[in-house]
XYZ file of C-alpha atoms in Angstrom:
593
model
C -41.242 211.149 -112.940
C -44.061 212.533 -110.788
C -44.548 209.275 -108.901
C -40.810 208.990 -108.224
C -40.368 212.205 -106.244
C -41.013 210.518 -102.867
C -38.179 208.063 -103.499
C -35.710 210.746 -104.499
C -36.752 212.970 -101.622
C -36.479 210.101 -99.153
C -33.040 209.244 -100.519
C -31.978 212.848 -99.957
C -33.350 212.797 -96.389
C -31.557 209.549 -95.585
C -28.312 210.801 -97.125
C -28.587 214.002 -95.120
C -29.294 212.047 -91.934
C -26.294 209.793 -92.537
C -24.072 212.803 -93.116
C -25.345 214.505 -89.979
C -24.878 211.462 -87.762
C -21.554 210.258 -89.201
C -19.826 213.635 -89.546
C -16.721 213.879 -87.349
C -18.036 210.972 -85.329
C -14.629 209.875 -84.060
C -14.279 213.187 -82.163
C -16.206 211.508 -79.344
C -13.594 208.787 -79.080
C -15.211 205.670 -77.677
C -18.111 207.635 -76.185
C -19.153 205.555 -73.193
C -16.003 203.516 -72.520
C -18.014 201.134 -70.332
C -19.962 199.819 -73.315
C -17.019 200.219 -75.683
C -14.922 197.921 -73.508
C -17.739 195.372 -73.512
C -17.858 195.550 -77.318
C -14.115 194.887 -77.397
C -14.573 191.949 -75.032
C -17.314 190.564 -77.263
C -15.012 190.836 -80.267
C -12.358 188.816 -78.425
C -14.631 186.111 -76.996
C -17.891 184.690 -78.327
C -18.884 183.772 -74.790
C -18.369 187.367 -73.613
C -20.323 188.510 -76.675
C -23.260 186.271 -75.807
C -23.441 187.331 -72.169
C -22.586 191.013 -72.674
C -19.533 190.764 -70.433
C -17.374 193.739 -69.592
C -14.232 191.627 -69.956
C -13.241 188.855 -72.327
C -12.660 186.438 -69.432
C -16.303 186.737 -68.306
C -15.884 188.063 -64.778
C -18.997 190.309 -64.868
C -21.573 191.561 -67.368
C -22.555 195.156 -67.960
C -25.675 196.381 -66.172
C -27.880 195.969 -69.263
C -28.840 192.982 -71.415
C -26.556 192.391 -74.407
C -28.554 193.066 -77.598
C -26.890 196.423 -78.343
C -23.490 194.900 -77.581
C -24.176 192.108 -80.048
C -24.188 194.752 -82.770
C -21.112 196.706 -81.666
C -19.250 193.532 -80.731
C -19.681 192.170 -84.258
C -18.625 195.522 -85.707
C -15.415 195.543 -83.634
C -14.743 191.911 -84.534
C -14.964 192.768 -88.242
C -13.339 196.219 -88.320
C -11.100 196.168 -85.264
C -11.205 198.263 -82.099
C -11.648 201.815 -83.362
C -14.054 204.638 -82.381
C -15.876 204.373 -85.701
C -16.332 200.620 -85.291
C -18.068 201.334 -81.966
C -20.058 204.460 -82.877
C -20.900 204.082 -86.582
C -23.446 201.286 -85.983
C -25.432 203.676 -83.788
C -25.449 206.313 -86.533
C -26.663 203.756 -89.067
C -29.407 202.751 -86.641
C -30.511 206.389 -86.703
C -30.694 206.372 -90.486
C -32.654 203.110 -90.364
C -35.077 204.557 -87.792
C -35.821 207.495 -90.101
C -36.442 205.098 -93.002
C -38.724 202.855 -90.928
C -40.696 205.836 -89.646
C -41.195 207.015 -93.229
C -42.416 203.547 -94.226
C -44.807 203.533 -91.270
C -46.352 206.825 -92.372
C -46.696 205.570 -95.932
C -48.635 202.556 -94.658
C -50.871 204.768 -92.532
C -52.468 206.724 -95.383
C -54.403 205.323 -98.319
C -53.406 208.339 -100.418
C -49.811 207.811 -101.571
C -49.002 211.533 -101.693
C -50.325 212.153 -98.191
C -48.379 209.154 -96.919
C -45.175 210.367 -98.551
C -45.562 213.886 -97.164
C -46.356 212.641 -93.676
C -43.408 210.260 -93.839
C -40.986 212.942 -94.992
C -42.138 215.396 -92.325
C -41.889 212.734 -89.625
C -38.516 211.470 -90.851
C -36.924 214.911 -90.995
C -38.378 215.775 -87.598
C -36.913 212.623 -86.034
C -33.498 213.234 -87.577
C -33.413 216.781 -86.195
C -34.431 216.056 -82.595
C -31.377 216.926 -80.442
C -31.828 213.832 -78.262
C -31.783 211.648 -81.379
C -28.671 213.333 -82.731
C -27.044 212.764 -79.348
C -27.867 209.097 -78.896
C -27.455 208.017 -82.514
C -23.864 209.252 -82.221
C -23.187 207.490 -78.916
C -22.749 203.861 -77.869
C -25.403 203.544 -75.171
C -28.157 200.947 -75.851
C -30.751 203.668 -76.530
C -30.039 203.833 -80.261
C -31.050 200.215 -80.798
C -33.998 200.623 -78.415
C -35.383 203.514 -80.492
C -34.866 201.634 -83.757
C -36.560 198.466 -82.530
C -39.454 200.429 -81.031
C -39.964 202.174 -84.378
C -39.869 198.825 -86.190
C -42.513 197.574 -83.744
C -44.665 200.618 -84.576
C -44.374 199.745 -88.270
C -45.502 196.210 -87.469
C -48.385 197.578 -85.405
C -49.703 199.579 -88.361
C -49.297 196.572 -90.645
C -51.179 194.481 -88.082
C -54.171 196.838 -88.153
C -54.213 196.826 -91.953
C -54.037 193.037 -92.035
C -56.325 190.351 -90.642
C -53.407 187.986 -90.093
C -51.953 186.997 -86.713
C -48.446 187.203 -88.145
C -47.995 190.953 -87.734
C -49.030 191.073 -84.059
C -46.625 188.209 -83.430
C -43.935 190.140 -85.300
C -44.539 193.143 -83.030
C -44.287 190.973 -79.932
C -41.017 189.417 -81.102
C -39.490 192.827 -81.872
C -40.504 194.226 -78.486
C -38.984 191.098 -76.932
C -35.691 191.891 -78.633
C -36.030 195.482 -77.430
C -36.376 194.078 -73.895
C -32.977 192.450 -74.420
C -31.709 195.920 -75.256
C -32.920 197.949 -72.266
C -35.347 195.753 -70.361
C -38.580 197.271 -68.990
C -38.168 200.551 -70.870
C -38.968 198.613 -74.032
C -42.462 197.877 -72.728
C -43.516 201.537 -72.569
C -44.700 201.427 -76.202
C -46.840 198.314 -75.726
C -50.038 199.906 -74.288
C -50.433 202.197 -77.306
C -49.900 199.366 -79.789
C -52.317 197.063 -77.981
C -54.986 199.770 -77.729
C -54.635 200.559 -81.440
C -55.133 196.928 -82.399
C -58.036 196.383 -80.026
C -59.941 199.453 -81.194
C -59.137 199.549 -84.912
C -58.416 196.082 -86.322
C -61.146 195.043 -88.765
C -61.756 191.609 -87.242
C -63.944 190.254 -84.476
C -63.096 191.011 -80.864
C -62.255 187.404 -80.064
C -59.702 187.265 -82.836
C -58.224 190.594 -81.751
C -57.763 189.309 -78.220
C -56.379 185.996 -79.501
C -53.888 187.808 -81.745
C -52.747 190.020 -78.891
C -52.328 186.939 -76.723
C -50.151 185.420 -79.442
C -48.177 188.666 -79.555
C -47.697 188.410 -75.794
C -46.347 184.890 -76.158
C -43.950 186.078 -78.871
C -42.811 188.897 -76.593
C -42.124 186.502 -73.729
C -40.215 184.134 -76.018
C -38.294 186.977 -77.667
C -37.273 188.397 -74.314
C -37.127 185.194 -72.305
C -34.886 182.864 -74.301
C -31.715 184.688 -73.250
C -32.960 185.137 -69.689
C -33.633 181.399 -69.509
C -30.243 180.561 -71.009
C -28.439 182.623 -68.376
C -30.542 181.085 -65.602
C -29.864 177.523 -66.786
C -26.099 177.919 -67.081
C -24.339 177.256 -63.740
C -23.093 180.426 -62.070
C -19.483 179.222 -62.062
C -19.622 178.749 -65.847
C -20.739 182.258 -66.728
C -20.118 185.869 -65.637
C -21.876 187.474 -62.701
C -24.964 189.434 -63.825
C -23.831 193.010 -63.238
C -26.325 195.258 -61.465
C -28.195 192.385 -59.797
C -28.168 191.501 -56.121
C -28.550 187.742 -56.583
C -26.771 187.065 -59.909
C -30.036 186.786 -61.885
C -31.324 188.600 -64.944
C -34.824 188.888 -63.483
C -33.494 190.721 -60.436
C -31.605 193.047 -62.781
C -34.755 193.657 -64.834
C -37.200 194.243 -61.997
C -34.763 195.643 -59.459
C -31.890 197.822 -60.655
C -33.433 198.437 -64.087
C -37.045 198.345 -62.875
C -38.426 199.413 -59.506
C -35.153 201.073 -58.579
C -35.380 203.470 -61.513
C -39.093 204.169 -61.300
C -39.542 204.263 -57.521
C -36.045 205.341 -56.538
C -35.325 202.348 -54.323
C -31.581 202.115 -53.666
C -30.883 204.068 -56.819
C -28.397 206.933 -57.280
C -30.065 210.052 -58.596
C -28.974 211.942 -61.678
C -25.769 213.942 -61.319
C -26.387 217.445 -60.071
C -29.529 216.575 -58.138
C -32.913 215.226 -59.093
C -35.354 217.274 -61.065
C -38.794 217.857 -59.611
C -41.238 215.131 -60.607
C -44.088 216.203 -62.878
C -44.788 216.906 -66.532
C -42.668 220.044 -66.292
C -39.587 217.812 -66.200
C -39.949 217.214 -69.951
C -39.867 220.947 -70.632
C -37.109 222.123 -68.306
C -33.373 221.703 -67.929
C -31.386 219.411 -70.162
C -34.365 217.160 -70.875
C -36.287 220.127 -72.233
C -33.392 221.085 -74.486
C -33.118 217.548 -75.818
C -36.747 216.646 -76.561
C -39.317 219.391 -75.989
C -38.862 221.608 -79.065
C -41.809 220.131 -80.946
C -43.522 218.424 -78.028
C -46.257 221.125 -77.819
C -46.868 220.750 -81.543
C -47.157 216.975 -81.105
C -49.757 217.495 -78.376
C -51.729 219.860 -80.610
C -51.494 217.285 -83.404
C -52.937 214.688 -81.039
C -55.848 217.017 -80.319
C -56.427 217.591 -84.035
C -56.460 213.854 -84.646
C -58.841 213.220 -81.751
C -61.263 215.859 -83.058
C -61.194 214.455 -86.590
C -61.614 210.915 -85.304
C -64.661 211.915 -83.274
C -66.108 213.550 -86.385
C -65.519 210.384 -88.416
C -62.976 212.044 -90.716
C -60.091 209.635 -90.180
C -59.722 206.248 -91.779
C -59.402 203.136 -89.668
C -55.619 202.876 -90.024
C -55.203 206.593 -89.362
C -57.166 206.204 -86.134
C -54.927 203.303 -85.197
C -51.847 205.402 -85.859
C -53.214 208.172 -83.648
C -53.878 205.746 -80.791
C -50.534 203.968 -81.158
C -48.342 207.070 -81.326
C -50.311 209.062 -78.761
C -50.237 206.070 -76.421
C -46.460 205.821 -76.909
C -46.080 209.541 -76.177
C -48.352 209.672 -73.130
C -47.185 206.487 -71.383
C -43.492 207.188 -71.945
C -43.894 210.859 -71.071
C -45.717 210.107 -67.812
C -43.094 207.555 -66.725
C -40.214 209.898 -67.523
C -41.990 212.742 -65.763
C -42.729 210.945 -62.513
C -39.968 208.335 -62.128
C -38.143 208.883 -58.851
C -34.996 206.858 -59.438
C -32.130 207.496 -61.809
C -33.522 209.747 -64.566
C -30.926 210.851 -67.074
C -32.079 213.452 -69.628
C -31.114 211.296 -72.609
C -33.805 208.769 -71.645
C -36.167 211.182 -73.414
C -34.849 209.990 -76.787
C -37.527 207.284 -76.660
C -40.097 210.059 -77.109
C -38.513 211.241 -80.362
C -40.247 208.830 -82.811
C -43.664 209.519 -81.251
C -43.164 213.294 -81.371
C -41.991 213.095 -84.985
C -44.823 210.785 -86.053
C -47.520 212.950 -84.458
C -46.102 216.107 -86.058
C -46.171 214.333 -89.421
C -49.710 213.063 -88.890
C -51.077 216.349 -87.547
C -49.514 218.405 -90.338
C -50.960 216.115 -92.991
C -54.430 216.065 -91.449
C -54.517 219.832 -91.070
C -53.336 220.327 -94.667
C -56.011 217.930 -95.953
C -58.574 220.023 -94.086
C -57.109 223.363 -95.234
C -60.075 224.481 -97.375
C -62.225 224.680 -94.252
C -61.880 227.298 -91.559
C -61.188 224.614 -88.967
C -58.277 223.231 -90.957
C -56.601 226.604 -91.233
C -57.025 227.167 -87.501
C -55.527 223.728 -86.879
C -52.461 224.576 -88.971
C -52.097 227.907 -87.212
C -52.340 226.210 -83.813
C -49.607 223.732 -84.771
C -47.313 226.538 -85.844
C -47.996 228.728 -82.816
C -47.550 225.870 -80.347
C -44.210 224.860 -81.827
C -42.734 228.255 -82.629
C -43.713 229.908 -79.340
C -42.174 227.157 -77.255
C -39.119 227.032 -79.500
C -38.722 230.774 -79.032
C -38.929 230.421 -75.250
C -36.333 227.638 -75.242
C -33.990 229.686 -77.403
C -34.450 232.684 -75.138
C -33.841 230.570 -72.045
C -30.560 229.431 -73.553
C -29.415 232.902 -74.500
C -29.901 232.643 -78.279
C -30.323 236.112 -79.745
C -32.806 235.431 -82.557
C -35.451 233.916 -80.263
C -37.784 236.885 -80.795
C -37.455 236.528 -84.567
C -38.605 232.905 -84.333
C -41.689 233.975 -82.393
C -42.466 236.769 -84.854
C -42.084 234.363 -87.785
C -44.453 231.890 -86.166
C -47.070 234.565 -85.538
C -46.788 235.803 -89.128
C -47.120 232.255 -90.454
C -50.149 231.572 -88.252
C -51.782 234.759 -89.483
C -51.159 233.827 -93.115
C -52.591 230.350 -92.570
C -55.711 231.760 -90.925
C -56.516 234.338 -93.611
C -57.437 232.070 -96.450
C -56.478 229.741 -99.254
C -54.349 232.299 -101.120
C -51.803 232.492 -98.289
C -51.926 228.861 -97.155
C -48.863 227.702 -99.105
C -46.519 230.548 -98.083
C -47.850 230.369 -94.522
C -47.135 226.640 -94.341
C -43.542 227.108 -95.550
C -42.962 229.975 -93.140
C -44.546 227.980 -90.335
C -42.352 224.953 -91.041
C -39.285 227.166 -90.814
C -40.385 228.656 -87.495
C -41.073 225.171 -86.121
C -37.750 223.702 -87.205
C -35.171 226.390 -86.539
C -34.732 225.884 -82.793
C -34.431 222.124 -83.014
C -32.073 222.441 -85.977
C -29.795 224.866 -84.136
C -29.517 222.615 -81.110
C -29.099 219.483 -83.201
C -26.248 221.006 -85.197
C -24.633 222.222 -81.971
C -25.022 218.731 -80.503
C -23.395 217.128 -83.525
C -20.515 219.592 -83.231
C -19.912 218.731 -79.562
C -17.804 215.667 -78.628
C -19.534 213.461 -76.052
C -17.827 211.266 -73.489
C -18.625 209.575 -70.215
C -21.599 207.685 -68.899
C -24.237 210.462 -68.997
C -23.993 212.409 -72.279
C -25.705 215.776 -72.677
C -26.801 217.342 -75.939
C -24.712 220.515 -75.844
C -23.039 222.823 -73.319
C -25.085 226.013 -73.077
C -23.982 229.639 -72.557
C -25.152 229.760 -68.937
C -22.361 227.423 -67.933
C -24.764 224.715 -66.827
C -22.728 221.687 -65.823
C -23.144 218.578 -67.920
C -22.473 215.017 -66.943
C -20.639 214.440 -70.223
C -17.478 215.566 -68.484
C -17.739 212.874 -65.811
C -14.618 210.930 -64.928
C -13.858 208.016 -67.230
C -10.477 206.894 -65.958
C -7.066 208.550 -66.356
C -5.644 205.117 -67.126
C -7.030 205.135 -70.667
C -4.369 207.615 -71.815
C -1.461 206.057 -69.901
C 0.563 204.199 -72.534
C 3.126 202.924 -70.021
C 0.423 201.262 -67.955
C -1.222 199.879 -71.087
C 2.070 198.351 -72.231
C 2.617 196.862 -68.778
C -0.781 195.125 -68.832
C -0.446 194.033 -72.456
C 2.749 192.142 -71.551
C 0.987 189.893 -69.042
C -0.140 186.346 -69.756
C -2.601 185.750 -66.893
C -6.376 185.462 -67.560
C -6.830 188.956 -66.113
C -3.952 191.329 -66.625
C -5.124 193.371 -63.653
C -7.926 193.986 -61.218
C -9.193 197.404 -60.268
C -11.897 198.880 -58.102
C -14.826 199.618 -60.397
C -16.057 199.176 -63.933
C -15.085 202.605 -65.250
C -11.404 202.126 -64.541
C -11.543 198.520 -65.765
C -13.103 199.630 -69.054
C -10.413 202.272 -69.595
C -7.656 199.752 -68.904
C -9.201 197.174 -71.222
C -9.480 199.575 -74.116
C -5.924 200.861 -73.757
C -4.266 197.479 -73.208
C -6.514 195.113 -75.142
C -6.539 192.759 -72.149
C -9.182 191.497 -69.736
C -9.362 193.456 -66.473
C -11.322 192.326 -63.419
C -13.791 195.068 -62.394
C -14.031 194.547 -58.646
C -17.474 195.718 -57.520
C -18.715 196.126 -61.094
C -20.491 199.344 -62.048
C -22.324 200.244 -58.864
C -20.896 198.116 -56.084
C -21.793 194.562 -57.110
C -20.946 191.963 -54.433
C -18.203 190.259 -56.461
C -15.646 189.009 -55.930
C -15.523 188.189 -52.263
C -12.191 188.714 -50.560
C -11.695 184.952 -50.261
C -12.375 184.463 -53.985
C -10.033 187.294 -54.923
C -7.259 185.930 -52.691
C -7.691 182.518 -54.331
C -7.435 184.110 -57.803
C -4.254 185.940 -56.814
C -2.654 182.833 -55.302
C -3.626 180.797 -58.385
C -1.866 183.322 -60.626
C -4.988 184.480 -62.428
C -4.372 188.215 -61.859
C -1.036 189.997 -62.277
C -1.637 193.564 -61.075
C -3.929 195.670 -58.930
C -4.464 199.205 -60.291
C -5.974 201.882 -58.076
C -8.874 203.531 -59.936
C -8.735 207.199 -60.795
C -5.018 207.820 -60.800
C -3.072 207.956 -57.552
C -0.147 210.267 -58.202
C 2.980 209.541 -56.212
C 3.401 206.158 -54.602
C 2.160 205.882 -51.022
C 3.916 204.132 -48.147
C 3.470 200.353 -48.082
C 0.169 199.473 -46.451
C -1.500 202.884 -46.909
C -4.805 202.579 -48.725
C -5.706 204.896 -51.614
C -9.450 205.399 -51.846
C -11.172 204.885 -55.176
C -12.985 207.529 -57.174
C -15.382 204.806 -58.327
C -18.406 203.460 -56.476
C -17.138 202.127 -53.156
C -18.594 199.340 -51.060
C -17.409 197.515 -47.974
C -16.164 194.488 -49.858
C -14.268 196.482 -52.497
C -12.588 198.465 -49.735
C -11.798 195.187 -48.009
C -10.042 193.901 -51.122
C -8.185 197.185 -51.634
C -7.088 197.108 -47.981
C -5.801 193.557 -48.350
C -3.854 194.429 -51.491
C -2.297 197.507 -49.905
C -1.352 195.587 -46.754
C 0.108 192.625 -48.629
C 1.969 193.994 -51.647
C 4.275 196.984 -52.148
C 3.036 199.736 -54.497
C 4.802 201.348 -57.391
C 3.892 204.263 -59.639
C 3.341 203.741 -63.362
C 2.605 207.036 -65.027
C -0.091 208.588 -62.893
C -1.384 205.295 -61.506
C -0.612 203.415 -58.320
C 0.042 199.768 -59.225
C 0.578 196.671 -57.086
C 2.168 193.559 -58.537
C 0.281 190.597 -57.115
C 2.863 187.912 -57.824
């Protein structure tokens, strides 16, 4: 029975994580309707599923590669279009990420008990990070990105333990699939993994380099096969690549989802204004509330590991784990801190596995070292770093028991420093002081419905605005408009100016809707192409995005609430000048035939 306790404890952790992430999940509706509509399109058309199209007739793709949509599209195809069919896969990815992180910790330590403890600490920590609770209950691609990155970390540890080329190749292939989830963001974990293998694998340098080269080839193949497929298919036989300027995946990867986000070139900033660049970004505002609770403790754990490694007190695989996870944390943290383009707070969820792993590693190393004065100081430092920052965050957000958290952390640190007799109680008290802030915010996040394109963890007492309330399209709740579109028999039931409105119309009507201008003003269709589609009877209605209220005089143009560009305005002008409007519910509608 003694050797079975890790299994039973892990089962309890996974069951608790599943309950936390699945509880009242449908309260968020379809979450991000943009990706939900694409999942519906993928369920209706295998071609749309393959390309990641926003509509089943393949007019335009979403502004990300399709790997995450492959999962939700299959779920909707099997279970039908329902909020749980869209959101439950993300929650299950969260449970899987906790399990994989546990397995990674078990493989890191030669002592089975130490590995189990480190895995349980890391798994619970990951499950209770507010950013993780947010994104594993939402249908953005980040859930799959975090899971695949954690799987790659598992493969990295297995690669160091092994002398075979197979595990490095496995890591490369998984990172390649992660690239097809969120492009260049997937590569942020690679430097840490490569450094761990180069410095800690028990084989000759030439073989290490050769194995990493093979991993690089696997990464290129894993990421490039879909890119090549899209490039080889004629443009008129596939959807336009949303977010690109030249209808190519590479431009999307290195432009809109690359340099634009990091350098801020032609990129809209986060709603409410950009945060000041620098490491303080991770500790302030919404990003601080979502990820930073145990970030100081993770940094202290990194220092503990570095000290023990320099003293020769860590095994080879443990050193590799330190390099891999610390590299993940530092590289990702620096990019998130200094990127000058679009920087949404929920991007910080990619830090969650690294923070959790380092807390698990540092706690286990300090506990192993507890009989020495240095070990007790290390445990006290972990507790003080985490509890003091947690207390400050709670105080900043108006939580009344913030001082109690600080006092508990100080008491725990004192008990850990005194001696062996108080180590156990001090560790339990310290764990409580470390966890309480993150737990409170995670529970509050789970209890808050999340909608829109930029979800936030939880609305705080100060009344700080959150992007979760951003406009998603009044048309989604208009049953009369939905019935009108559902009765059409043209390839596209309607066209509308922008992807948000198109997504809402698709979900409500179950039809394909042409998103003129895509998500952020894509140059499709041209006016000439749109006129041809109308004259050929491919589109039945034009719906003004955002709800128009009473009908306007014939020829008067109603401006869109979506992203507006010259060519989308040109199309809207032509529609308004050519066809008479009518009001359906709260929407201004033009019949194009």
